[in-house]
Coordinates of C-alpha atoms in Angstrom, one line a residue:
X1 CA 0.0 0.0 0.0
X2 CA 1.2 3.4 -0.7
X3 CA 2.1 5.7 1.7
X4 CA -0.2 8.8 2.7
X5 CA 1.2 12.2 2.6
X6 CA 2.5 13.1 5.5
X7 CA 2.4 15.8 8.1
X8 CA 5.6 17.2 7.8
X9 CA 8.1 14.3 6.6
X10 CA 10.1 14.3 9.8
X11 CA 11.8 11.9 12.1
X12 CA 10.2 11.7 15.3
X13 CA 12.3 13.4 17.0
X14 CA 12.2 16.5 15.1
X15 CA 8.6 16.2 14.7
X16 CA 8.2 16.8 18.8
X17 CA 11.1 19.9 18.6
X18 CA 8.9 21.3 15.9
X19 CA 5.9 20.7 18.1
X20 CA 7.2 22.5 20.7
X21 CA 8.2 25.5 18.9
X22 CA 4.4 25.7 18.3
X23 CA 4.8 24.7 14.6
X24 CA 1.8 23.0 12.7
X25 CA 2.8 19.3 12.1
X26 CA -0.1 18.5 9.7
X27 CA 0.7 19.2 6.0
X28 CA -1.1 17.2 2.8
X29 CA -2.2 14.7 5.2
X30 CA -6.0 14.3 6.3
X31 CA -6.8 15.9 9.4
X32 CA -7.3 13.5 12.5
X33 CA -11.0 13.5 13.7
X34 CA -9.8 14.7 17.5
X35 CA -8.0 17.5 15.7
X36 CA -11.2 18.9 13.9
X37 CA -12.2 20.7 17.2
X38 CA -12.6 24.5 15.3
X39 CA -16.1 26.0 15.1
X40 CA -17.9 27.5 11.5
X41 CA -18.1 30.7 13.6
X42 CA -14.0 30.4 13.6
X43 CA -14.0 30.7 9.9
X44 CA -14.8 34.9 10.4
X45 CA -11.9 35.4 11.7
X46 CA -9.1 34.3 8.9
X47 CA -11.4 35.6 6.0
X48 CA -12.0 39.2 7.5
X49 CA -8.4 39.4 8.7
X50 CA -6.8 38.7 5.4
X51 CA -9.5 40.7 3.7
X52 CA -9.7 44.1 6.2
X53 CA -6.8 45.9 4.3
X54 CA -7.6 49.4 3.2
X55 CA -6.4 48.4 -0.3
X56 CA -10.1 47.7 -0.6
X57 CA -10.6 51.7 -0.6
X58 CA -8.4 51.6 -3.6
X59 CA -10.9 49.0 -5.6
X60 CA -13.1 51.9 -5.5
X61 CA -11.0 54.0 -8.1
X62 CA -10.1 51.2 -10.1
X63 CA -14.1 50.3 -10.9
X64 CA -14.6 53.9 -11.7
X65 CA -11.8 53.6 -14.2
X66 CA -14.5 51.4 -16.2
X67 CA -16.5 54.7 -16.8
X68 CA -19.2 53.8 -14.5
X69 CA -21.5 56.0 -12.5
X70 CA -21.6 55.6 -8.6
X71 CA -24.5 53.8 -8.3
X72 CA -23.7 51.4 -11.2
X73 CA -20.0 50.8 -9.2
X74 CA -21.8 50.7 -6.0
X75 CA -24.1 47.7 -7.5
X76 CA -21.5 45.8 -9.4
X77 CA -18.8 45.9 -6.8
X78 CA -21.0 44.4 -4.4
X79 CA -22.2 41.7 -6.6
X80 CA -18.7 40.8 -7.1
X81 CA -17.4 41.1 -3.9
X82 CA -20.2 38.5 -2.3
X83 CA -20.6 36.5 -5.4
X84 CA -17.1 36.0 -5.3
X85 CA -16.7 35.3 -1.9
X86 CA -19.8 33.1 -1.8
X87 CA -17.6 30.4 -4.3
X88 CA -15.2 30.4 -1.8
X89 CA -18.0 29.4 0.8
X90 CA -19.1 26.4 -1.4
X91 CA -15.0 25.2 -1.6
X92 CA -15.1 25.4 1.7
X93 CA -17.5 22.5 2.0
X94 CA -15.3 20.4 0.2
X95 CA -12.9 21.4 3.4
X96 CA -15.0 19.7 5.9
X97 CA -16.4 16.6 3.7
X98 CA -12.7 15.5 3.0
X99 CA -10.4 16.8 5.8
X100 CA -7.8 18.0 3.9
X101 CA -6.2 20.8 1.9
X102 CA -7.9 22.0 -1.6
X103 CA -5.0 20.8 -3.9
X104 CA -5.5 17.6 -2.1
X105 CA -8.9 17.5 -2.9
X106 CA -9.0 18.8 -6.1
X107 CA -7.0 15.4 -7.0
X108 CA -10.7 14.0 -6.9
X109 CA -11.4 15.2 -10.6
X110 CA -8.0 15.8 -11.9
X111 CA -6.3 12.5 -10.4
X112 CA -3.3 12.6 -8.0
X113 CA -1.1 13.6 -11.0
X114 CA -3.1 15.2 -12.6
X115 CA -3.9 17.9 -10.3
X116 CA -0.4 18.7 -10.3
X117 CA -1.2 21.2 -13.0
X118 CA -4.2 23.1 -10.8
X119 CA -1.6 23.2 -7.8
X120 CA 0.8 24.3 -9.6
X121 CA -1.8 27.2 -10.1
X122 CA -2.7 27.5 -7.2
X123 CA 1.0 27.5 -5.9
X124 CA 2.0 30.6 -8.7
X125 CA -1.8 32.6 -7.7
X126 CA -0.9 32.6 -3.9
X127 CA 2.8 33.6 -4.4
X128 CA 1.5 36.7 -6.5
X129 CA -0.7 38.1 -4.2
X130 CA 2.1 37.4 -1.4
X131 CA 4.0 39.7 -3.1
X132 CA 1.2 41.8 -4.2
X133 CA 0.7 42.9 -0.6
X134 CA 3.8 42.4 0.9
X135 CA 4.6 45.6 -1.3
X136 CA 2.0 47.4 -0.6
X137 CA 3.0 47.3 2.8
X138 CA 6.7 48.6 2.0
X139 CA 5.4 51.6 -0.3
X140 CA 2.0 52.4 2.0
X141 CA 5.1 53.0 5.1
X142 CA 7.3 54.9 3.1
X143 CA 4.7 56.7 2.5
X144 CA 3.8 57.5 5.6
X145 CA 6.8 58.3 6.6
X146 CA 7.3 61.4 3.9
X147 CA 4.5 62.5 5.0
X148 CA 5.8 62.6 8.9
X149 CA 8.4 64.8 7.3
X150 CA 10.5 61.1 8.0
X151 CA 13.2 59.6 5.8
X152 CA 10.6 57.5 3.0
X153 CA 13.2 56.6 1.0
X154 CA 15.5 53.5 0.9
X155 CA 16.2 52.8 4.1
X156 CA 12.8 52.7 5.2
X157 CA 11.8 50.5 2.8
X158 CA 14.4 47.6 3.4
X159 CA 13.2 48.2 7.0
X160 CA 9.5 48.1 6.2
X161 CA 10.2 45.1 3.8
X162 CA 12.6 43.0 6.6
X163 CA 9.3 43.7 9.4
X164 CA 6.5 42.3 6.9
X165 CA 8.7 39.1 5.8
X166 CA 9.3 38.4 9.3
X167 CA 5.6 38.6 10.4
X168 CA 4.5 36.9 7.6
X169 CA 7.0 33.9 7.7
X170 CA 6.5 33.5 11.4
X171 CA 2.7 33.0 10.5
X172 CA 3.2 30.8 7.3
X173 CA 5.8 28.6 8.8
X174 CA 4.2 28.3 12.2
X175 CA 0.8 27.4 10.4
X176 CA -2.8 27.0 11.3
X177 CA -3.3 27.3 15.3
X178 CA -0.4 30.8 15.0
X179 CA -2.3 32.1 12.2
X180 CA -5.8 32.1 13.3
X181 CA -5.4 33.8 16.9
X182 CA -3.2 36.3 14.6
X183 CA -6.2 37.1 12.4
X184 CA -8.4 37.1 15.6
X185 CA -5.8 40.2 16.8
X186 CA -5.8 42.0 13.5
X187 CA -9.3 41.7 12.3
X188 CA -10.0 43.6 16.1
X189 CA -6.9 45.9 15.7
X190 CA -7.7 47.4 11.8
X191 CA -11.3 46.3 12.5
X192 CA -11.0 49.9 14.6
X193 CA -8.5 51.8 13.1
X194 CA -10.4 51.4 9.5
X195 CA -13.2 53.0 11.1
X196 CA -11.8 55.7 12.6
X197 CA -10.1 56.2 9.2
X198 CA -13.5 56.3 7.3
X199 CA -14.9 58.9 9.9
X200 CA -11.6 61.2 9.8
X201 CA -11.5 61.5 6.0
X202 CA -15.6 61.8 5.2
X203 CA -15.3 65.3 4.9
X204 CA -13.3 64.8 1.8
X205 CA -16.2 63.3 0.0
X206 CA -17.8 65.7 -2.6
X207 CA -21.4 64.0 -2.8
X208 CA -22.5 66.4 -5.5
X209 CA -18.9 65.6 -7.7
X210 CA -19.4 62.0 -7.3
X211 CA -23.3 61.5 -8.0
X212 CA -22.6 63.6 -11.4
X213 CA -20.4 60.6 -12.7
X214 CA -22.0 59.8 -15.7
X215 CA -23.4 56.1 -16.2
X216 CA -21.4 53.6 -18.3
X217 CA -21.8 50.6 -20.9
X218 CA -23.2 47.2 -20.1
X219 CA -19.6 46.4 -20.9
X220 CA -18.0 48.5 -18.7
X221 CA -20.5 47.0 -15.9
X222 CA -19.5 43.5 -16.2
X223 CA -15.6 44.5 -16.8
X224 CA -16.2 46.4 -13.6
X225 CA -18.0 43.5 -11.6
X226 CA -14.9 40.4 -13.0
X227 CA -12.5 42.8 -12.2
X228 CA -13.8 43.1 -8.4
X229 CA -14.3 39.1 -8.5
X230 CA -10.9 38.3 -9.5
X231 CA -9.5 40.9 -6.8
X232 CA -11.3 39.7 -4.0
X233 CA -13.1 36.3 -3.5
X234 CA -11.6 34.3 -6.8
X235 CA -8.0 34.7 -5.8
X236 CA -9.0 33.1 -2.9
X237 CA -10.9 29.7 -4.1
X238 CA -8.2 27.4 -4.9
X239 CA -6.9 27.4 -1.1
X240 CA -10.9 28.0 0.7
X241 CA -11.2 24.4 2.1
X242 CA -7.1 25.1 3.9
X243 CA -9.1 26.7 6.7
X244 CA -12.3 24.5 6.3
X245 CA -10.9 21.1 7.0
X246 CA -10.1 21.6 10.7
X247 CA -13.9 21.2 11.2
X248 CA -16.2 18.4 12.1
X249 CA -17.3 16.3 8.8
X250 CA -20.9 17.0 10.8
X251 CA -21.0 20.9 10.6
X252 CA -23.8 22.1 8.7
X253 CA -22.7 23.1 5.2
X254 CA -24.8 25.9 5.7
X255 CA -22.7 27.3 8.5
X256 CA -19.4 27.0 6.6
X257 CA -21.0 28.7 3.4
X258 CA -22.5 31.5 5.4
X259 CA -19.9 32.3 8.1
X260 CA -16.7 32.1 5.1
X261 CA -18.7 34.4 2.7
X262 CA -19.5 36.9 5.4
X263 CA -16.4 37.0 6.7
X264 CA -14.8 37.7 3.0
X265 CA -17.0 40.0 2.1
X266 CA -18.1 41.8 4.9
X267 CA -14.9 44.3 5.1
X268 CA -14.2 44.3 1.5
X269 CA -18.2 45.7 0.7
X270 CA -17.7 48.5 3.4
X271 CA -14.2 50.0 2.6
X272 CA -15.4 49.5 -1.6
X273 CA -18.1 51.3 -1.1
X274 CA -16.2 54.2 0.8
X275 CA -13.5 54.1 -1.9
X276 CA -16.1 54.7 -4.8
X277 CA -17.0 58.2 -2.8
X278 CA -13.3 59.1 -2.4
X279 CA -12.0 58.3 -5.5
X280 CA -15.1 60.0 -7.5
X281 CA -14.8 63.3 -5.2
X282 CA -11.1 64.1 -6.5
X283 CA -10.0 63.1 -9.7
X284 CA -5.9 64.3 -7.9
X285 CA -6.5 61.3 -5.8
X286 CA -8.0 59.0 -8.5
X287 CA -5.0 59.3 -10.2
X288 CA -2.6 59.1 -7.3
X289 CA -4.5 56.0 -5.9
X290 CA -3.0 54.0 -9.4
X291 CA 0.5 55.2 -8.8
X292 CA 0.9 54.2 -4.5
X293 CA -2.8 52.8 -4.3
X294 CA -2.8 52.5 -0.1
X295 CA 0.2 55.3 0.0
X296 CA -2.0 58.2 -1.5
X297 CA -5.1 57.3 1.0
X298 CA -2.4 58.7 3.3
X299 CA -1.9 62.3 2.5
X300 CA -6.3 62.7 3.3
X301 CA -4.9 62.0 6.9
X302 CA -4.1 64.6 9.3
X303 CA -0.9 63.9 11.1
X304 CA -1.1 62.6 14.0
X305 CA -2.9 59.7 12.4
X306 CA -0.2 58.9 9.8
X307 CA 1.4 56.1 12.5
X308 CA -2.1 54.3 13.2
X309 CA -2.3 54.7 9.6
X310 CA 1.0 52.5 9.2
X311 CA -0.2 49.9 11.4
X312 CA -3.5 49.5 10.2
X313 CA -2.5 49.2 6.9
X314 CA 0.8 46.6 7.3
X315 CA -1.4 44.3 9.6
X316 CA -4.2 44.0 7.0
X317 CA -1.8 43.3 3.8
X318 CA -0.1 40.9 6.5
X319 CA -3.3 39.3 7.3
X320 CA -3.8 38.6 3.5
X321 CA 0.1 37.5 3.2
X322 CA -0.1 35.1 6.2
X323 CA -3.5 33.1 4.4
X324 CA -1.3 33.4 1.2
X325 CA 2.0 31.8 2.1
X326 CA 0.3 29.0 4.3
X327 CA -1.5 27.9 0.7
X328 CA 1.2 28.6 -1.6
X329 CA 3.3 26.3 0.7
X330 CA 0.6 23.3 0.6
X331 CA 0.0 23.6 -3.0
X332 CA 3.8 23.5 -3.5
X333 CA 3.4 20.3 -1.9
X334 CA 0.5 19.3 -3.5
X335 CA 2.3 19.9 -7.0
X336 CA 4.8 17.6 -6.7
X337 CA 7.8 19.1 -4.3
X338 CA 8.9 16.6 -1.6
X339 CA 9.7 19.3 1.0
X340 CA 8.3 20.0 4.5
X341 CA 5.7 22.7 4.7
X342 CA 7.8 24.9 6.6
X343 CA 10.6 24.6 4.1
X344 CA 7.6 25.2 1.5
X345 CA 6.8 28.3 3.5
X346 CA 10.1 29.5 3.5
X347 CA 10.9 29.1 0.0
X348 CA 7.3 31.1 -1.1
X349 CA 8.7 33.4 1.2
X350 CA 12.0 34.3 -0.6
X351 CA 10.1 34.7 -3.9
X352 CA 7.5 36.9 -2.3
X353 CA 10.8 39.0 -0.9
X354 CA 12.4 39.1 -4.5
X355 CA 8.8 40.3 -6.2
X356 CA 8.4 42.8 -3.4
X357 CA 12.1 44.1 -3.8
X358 CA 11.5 44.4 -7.7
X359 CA 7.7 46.3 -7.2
X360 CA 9.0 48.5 -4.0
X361 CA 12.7 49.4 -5.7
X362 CA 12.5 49.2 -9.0
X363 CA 8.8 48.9 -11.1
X364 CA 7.3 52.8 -11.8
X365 CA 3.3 51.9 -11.7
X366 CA 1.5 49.5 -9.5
X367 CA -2.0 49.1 -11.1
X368 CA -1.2 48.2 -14.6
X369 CA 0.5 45.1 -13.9
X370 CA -1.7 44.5 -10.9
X371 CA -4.8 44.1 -13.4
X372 CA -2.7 42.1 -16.2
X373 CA -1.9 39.8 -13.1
X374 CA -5.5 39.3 -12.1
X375 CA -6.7 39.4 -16.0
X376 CA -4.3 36.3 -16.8
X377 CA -4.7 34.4 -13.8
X378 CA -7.9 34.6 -13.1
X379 CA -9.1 32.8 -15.8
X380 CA -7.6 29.1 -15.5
X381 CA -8.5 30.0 -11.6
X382 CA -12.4 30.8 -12.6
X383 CA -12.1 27.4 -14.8
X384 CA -10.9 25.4 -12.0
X385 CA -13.0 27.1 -9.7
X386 CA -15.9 25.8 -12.1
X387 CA -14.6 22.2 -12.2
X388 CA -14.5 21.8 -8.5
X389 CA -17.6 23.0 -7.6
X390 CA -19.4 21.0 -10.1
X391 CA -17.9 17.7 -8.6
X392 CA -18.5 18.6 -5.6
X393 CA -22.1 19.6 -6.6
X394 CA -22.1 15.6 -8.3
X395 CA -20.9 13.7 -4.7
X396 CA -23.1 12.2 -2.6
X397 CA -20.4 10.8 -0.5
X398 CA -17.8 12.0 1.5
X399 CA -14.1 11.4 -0.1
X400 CA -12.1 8.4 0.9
X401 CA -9.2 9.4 2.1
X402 CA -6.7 7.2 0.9
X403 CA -7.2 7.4 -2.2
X404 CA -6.7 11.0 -2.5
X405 CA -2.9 9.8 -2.3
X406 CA -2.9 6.9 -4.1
X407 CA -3.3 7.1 -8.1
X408 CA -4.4 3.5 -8.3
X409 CA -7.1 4.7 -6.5
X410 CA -10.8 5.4 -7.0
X411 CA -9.3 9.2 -8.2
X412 CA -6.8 7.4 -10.7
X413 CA -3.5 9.0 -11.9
X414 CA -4.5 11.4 -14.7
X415 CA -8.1 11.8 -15.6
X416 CA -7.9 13.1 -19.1
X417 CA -11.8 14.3 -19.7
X418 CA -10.8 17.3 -16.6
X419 CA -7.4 18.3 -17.7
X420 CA -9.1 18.9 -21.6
X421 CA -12.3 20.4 -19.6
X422 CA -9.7 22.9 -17.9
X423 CA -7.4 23.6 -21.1
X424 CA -10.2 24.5 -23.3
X425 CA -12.0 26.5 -20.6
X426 CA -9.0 28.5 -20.4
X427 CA -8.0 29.0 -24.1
X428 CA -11.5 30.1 -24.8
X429 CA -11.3 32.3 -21.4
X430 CA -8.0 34.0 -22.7
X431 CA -9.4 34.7 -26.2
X432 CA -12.4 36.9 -24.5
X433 CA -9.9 39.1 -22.4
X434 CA -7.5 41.6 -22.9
X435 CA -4.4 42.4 -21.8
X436 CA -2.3 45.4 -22.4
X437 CA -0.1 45.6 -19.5
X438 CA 2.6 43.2 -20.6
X439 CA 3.7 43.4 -24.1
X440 CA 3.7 39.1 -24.3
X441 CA 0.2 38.8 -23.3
X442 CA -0.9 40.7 -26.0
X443 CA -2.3 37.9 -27.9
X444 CA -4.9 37.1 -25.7
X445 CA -8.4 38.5 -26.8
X446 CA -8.0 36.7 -30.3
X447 CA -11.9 35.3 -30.2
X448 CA -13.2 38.5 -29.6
X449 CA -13.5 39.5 -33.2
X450 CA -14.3 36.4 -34.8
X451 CA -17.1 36.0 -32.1
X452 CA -18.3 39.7 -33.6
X453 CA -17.3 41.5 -30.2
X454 CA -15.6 44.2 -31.8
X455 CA -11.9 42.8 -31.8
X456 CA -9.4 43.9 -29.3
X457 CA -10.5 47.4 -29.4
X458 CA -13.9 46.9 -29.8
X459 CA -16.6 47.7 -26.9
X460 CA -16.3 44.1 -25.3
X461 CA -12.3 44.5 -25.4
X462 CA -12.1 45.3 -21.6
X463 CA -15.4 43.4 -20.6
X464 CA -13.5 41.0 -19.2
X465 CA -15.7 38.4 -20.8
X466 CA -13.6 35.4 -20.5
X467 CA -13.1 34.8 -16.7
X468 CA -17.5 34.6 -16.5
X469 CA -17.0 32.4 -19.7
X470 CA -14.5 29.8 -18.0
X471 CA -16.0 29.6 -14.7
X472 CA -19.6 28.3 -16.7
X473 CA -17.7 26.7 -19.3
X474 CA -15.9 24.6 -16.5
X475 CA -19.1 24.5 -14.4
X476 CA -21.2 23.2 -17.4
X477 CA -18.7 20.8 -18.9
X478 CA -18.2 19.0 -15.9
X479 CA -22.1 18.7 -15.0
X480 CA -22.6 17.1 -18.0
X481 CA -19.8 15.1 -19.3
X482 CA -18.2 14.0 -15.5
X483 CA -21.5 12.6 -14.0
X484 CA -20.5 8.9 -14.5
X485 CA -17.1 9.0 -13.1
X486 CA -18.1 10.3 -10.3
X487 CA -20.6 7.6 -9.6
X488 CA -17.9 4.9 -10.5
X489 CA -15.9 6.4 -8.1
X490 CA -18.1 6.1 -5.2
X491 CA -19.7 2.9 -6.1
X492 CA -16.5 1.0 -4.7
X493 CA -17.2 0.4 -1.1
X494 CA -14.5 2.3 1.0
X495 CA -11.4 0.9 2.2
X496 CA -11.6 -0.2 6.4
X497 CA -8.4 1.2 6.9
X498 CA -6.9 1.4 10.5
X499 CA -6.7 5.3 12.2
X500 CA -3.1 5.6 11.9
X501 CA -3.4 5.3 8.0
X502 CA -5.9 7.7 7.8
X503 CA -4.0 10.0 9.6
X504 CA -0.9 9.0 7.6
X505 CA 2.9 7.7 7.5
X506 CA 6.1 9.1 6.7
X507 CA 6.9 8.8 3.1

């Protein structure tokens, strides 16, 4: 019999130092039934902490920039922000059913090795929006600090840059138990100081300025509303069931669904909101807000606010970093890499550094590669994302665990009908966007004009058409063609396997 994935790889002697250090042991492994002790309540605190930043504020120029009206911004952003959210809610379920990571359980329709491609995903998704916000964090302090009349310049960013690594290796290397009572502390701590923000800058909104914004284009409504998805709730669906599978395979599904998609979105729908009425009432800080997107929120601020200002803002892109380098290290596992997850942790975490350095030091704009990151990613993500959830919709039965690590398995190696599902989803998804922010990626949109869309610079050029068209595409292919795998799989009774293989064995 093959051997399950285990907790960390270790010897047992280094498995108790680690222990004591307070590091998480478990890794690809299933999660022991007297270890799922957490609560669906437990869930807010993870999805609002990583999801609190004030870069949220900044969303609200960036949907504006689709020539949409406030109340057209107001509608779609919150459409996206929930909808988006809610898909992590329904991963999440999976988290709970199987016990395990979501590039573990993804192997149910792509295979063991067939997944590898999804985590592999997964794995380059989560290091990007590690770095994402781990510079944010360094330019948002130098910020600050220029505006204290402070040195901003390189010294305090190698400083600011050394202080967000080490909080957010110490969270992704000390894993699940650190990280949530560190969300707990900074979903209370920039919980506050956001508010007190929003009340202290108010008086810069210009109701009059903002409700004169003239309406937009049904296709600058949708490009608005994909853009907010892929920002918020979609980057965060190939890792939704990390933080899920600590709970009782009893919790109502309901719970998990409700209590992940209102944490998510609950922040996230507040501070979007706000941003629309800051960024419409000055087109200065519009404009500003592309350049240093959490930095130029700064300068509303009177001074004595600027250092609460610094706090609030590196705790919340920490909060987000910590979520992000904890998955990017189990879907490095997950894609093949026989390391620990600490090491994994670690070694996300000097990539994340080297993007950061390069985006702090050296990169003149922020938002334009920002949006060709999301654009490009998020449509193999939205495929996936459709793939999972429509197996997951098809079980009636809980995984079996052991062969989630075994490709002789029920799962099998590599399922061909997903792996075609998830190629052509994405093709079709990258020929329906467009992407100007990296001269390589400018081949993508090529269905748009044979499809009569107007070509690349036609009215649904920007639409962001091709993330909705890969999520259904995914969604729909696998409801239909994947039905009667999924019952061969579960029509083999499941393996009576002792607890210790469940819980696994060093490979």
């Amino acid at each position: 019999m093959p051997a399950l994935e285990s907790a960390e790889g270790a010897v047992p002697d280094q498995s108790s130092r680690l222990k004591s250090l307070g590091v998480e042991l478990n890794a690809l492994n299933t999660i022991a039934e007297e270890e799922r002790t957490q609560k669906p309540r437990s869930l807010f605190w993870p999805w609002f902490g990583s999801n609190v930043s004030v870069l949220g504020l900044s969303y609200g120029s960036y949907l504006l920039a689709f020539g949409i009206s406030l109340w057209q911004a107001t509608i779609v952003g919150l459409i996206g922000v929930v909808f988006s959210f809610l898909l992590c809610g329904v991963v999440s379920i999976a988290g709970k059913r199987g016990s395990a990571p979501t590039m573990v359980l993804s192997r149910a329709p792509f295979g063991v090795h067939g997944n590898r491609a999804p985590s592999a995903l997964s794995w380059l998704l989560a290091v990007g929006w590690e770095t994402v916000l781990a510079s944010l964090a360094v330019l948002a302090t130098a910020t600050v600090f220029t505006q204290l009349g402070w040195d901003g310049g390189v010294g305090t960013k190698i400083l600011a840059l050394a202080a967000v690594v080490v909080l957010v290796l110490a969270g992704g290397i000390a894993g699940f138990d650190v990280i949530m009572k560190m969300q707990k502390w900074i979903t209370i701590v920039t919980g506050v100081l956001t508010v007190v923000y929003i009340v202290l800058v108010s008086d810069r909104i210009d109701f009059t300025a903002v409700s004169n914004l003239p309406a937009g284009s049904p296709q600058g409504l949708m490009g608005g509303c994909v853009f907010v998805m892929t920002g918020f709730g979609l980057g965060w669906v190939i890792s939704a069931a990390d933080f899920s599978r600590y709970l009782p395979r009893n919790t109502p599904s309901s719970r998990v669904t409700g209590w992940t998609t209102f944490g998510g979105s609950l922040a996230p729908a507040v501070l979007l909101i706000f941003g629309i009425l800051l960024a419409g009432s000055s087109p200065k800080l519009n404009t500003a807000i592309g350049l240093d997107p959490i930095g130029a929120l700064a300068t509303l601020l009177p001074t004595w606010f600027l250092v609460p200002f610094a706090i609030v803002t590196v705790l919340g892109l920490v909060g987000g970093a910590v979520l992000g380098i904890y998955s990017s290290g189990l879907a490095l596992m997950s894609a093949g890499i026989p390391v620990p997850r600490y090491v994994a942790a670690g070694v996300d975490g000097v990539l994340m550094t080297a993007g950061a350095i390069y985006v702090a030091f050296f990169a003149t704009s922020f938002i334009g590669p920002f949006q060709g990151f999301l654009i490009t990613l998020g449509v193999p993500v939205a495929a996936w994302c459709g793939i999972f959830l429509a197996d997951l919709l098809l079980r009636r039965e809980d995984y079996v665990e052991r062969d989630l690590y075994d490709p002789r398995g029920r799962y099998g190696g590599t399922p061909a009908l997903p792996l075609l599902i998830l190629g052509l989803s994405t093709v079709v998804g990258w020929g329906l966007v467009t992407n100007t922010f990296a001269g390589w990626l400018t081949w993508q949109g090529f269905l748009l004009e044979p499809l009569g869309l107007g070509g690349r610079g036609g009215a649904w050029a920007y639409a962001n058409l091709g993330v909705l068209v890969a999520l259904v595409l995914g969604f729909a292919g696998t409801l239909a063609l994947s039905r009667a795998a999924v019952r061969r799989q579960e029509s083999p009774p499941a393996p009576a396997e002792a607890p210790e293989a469940i819980l696994g064995t060093v490979q």
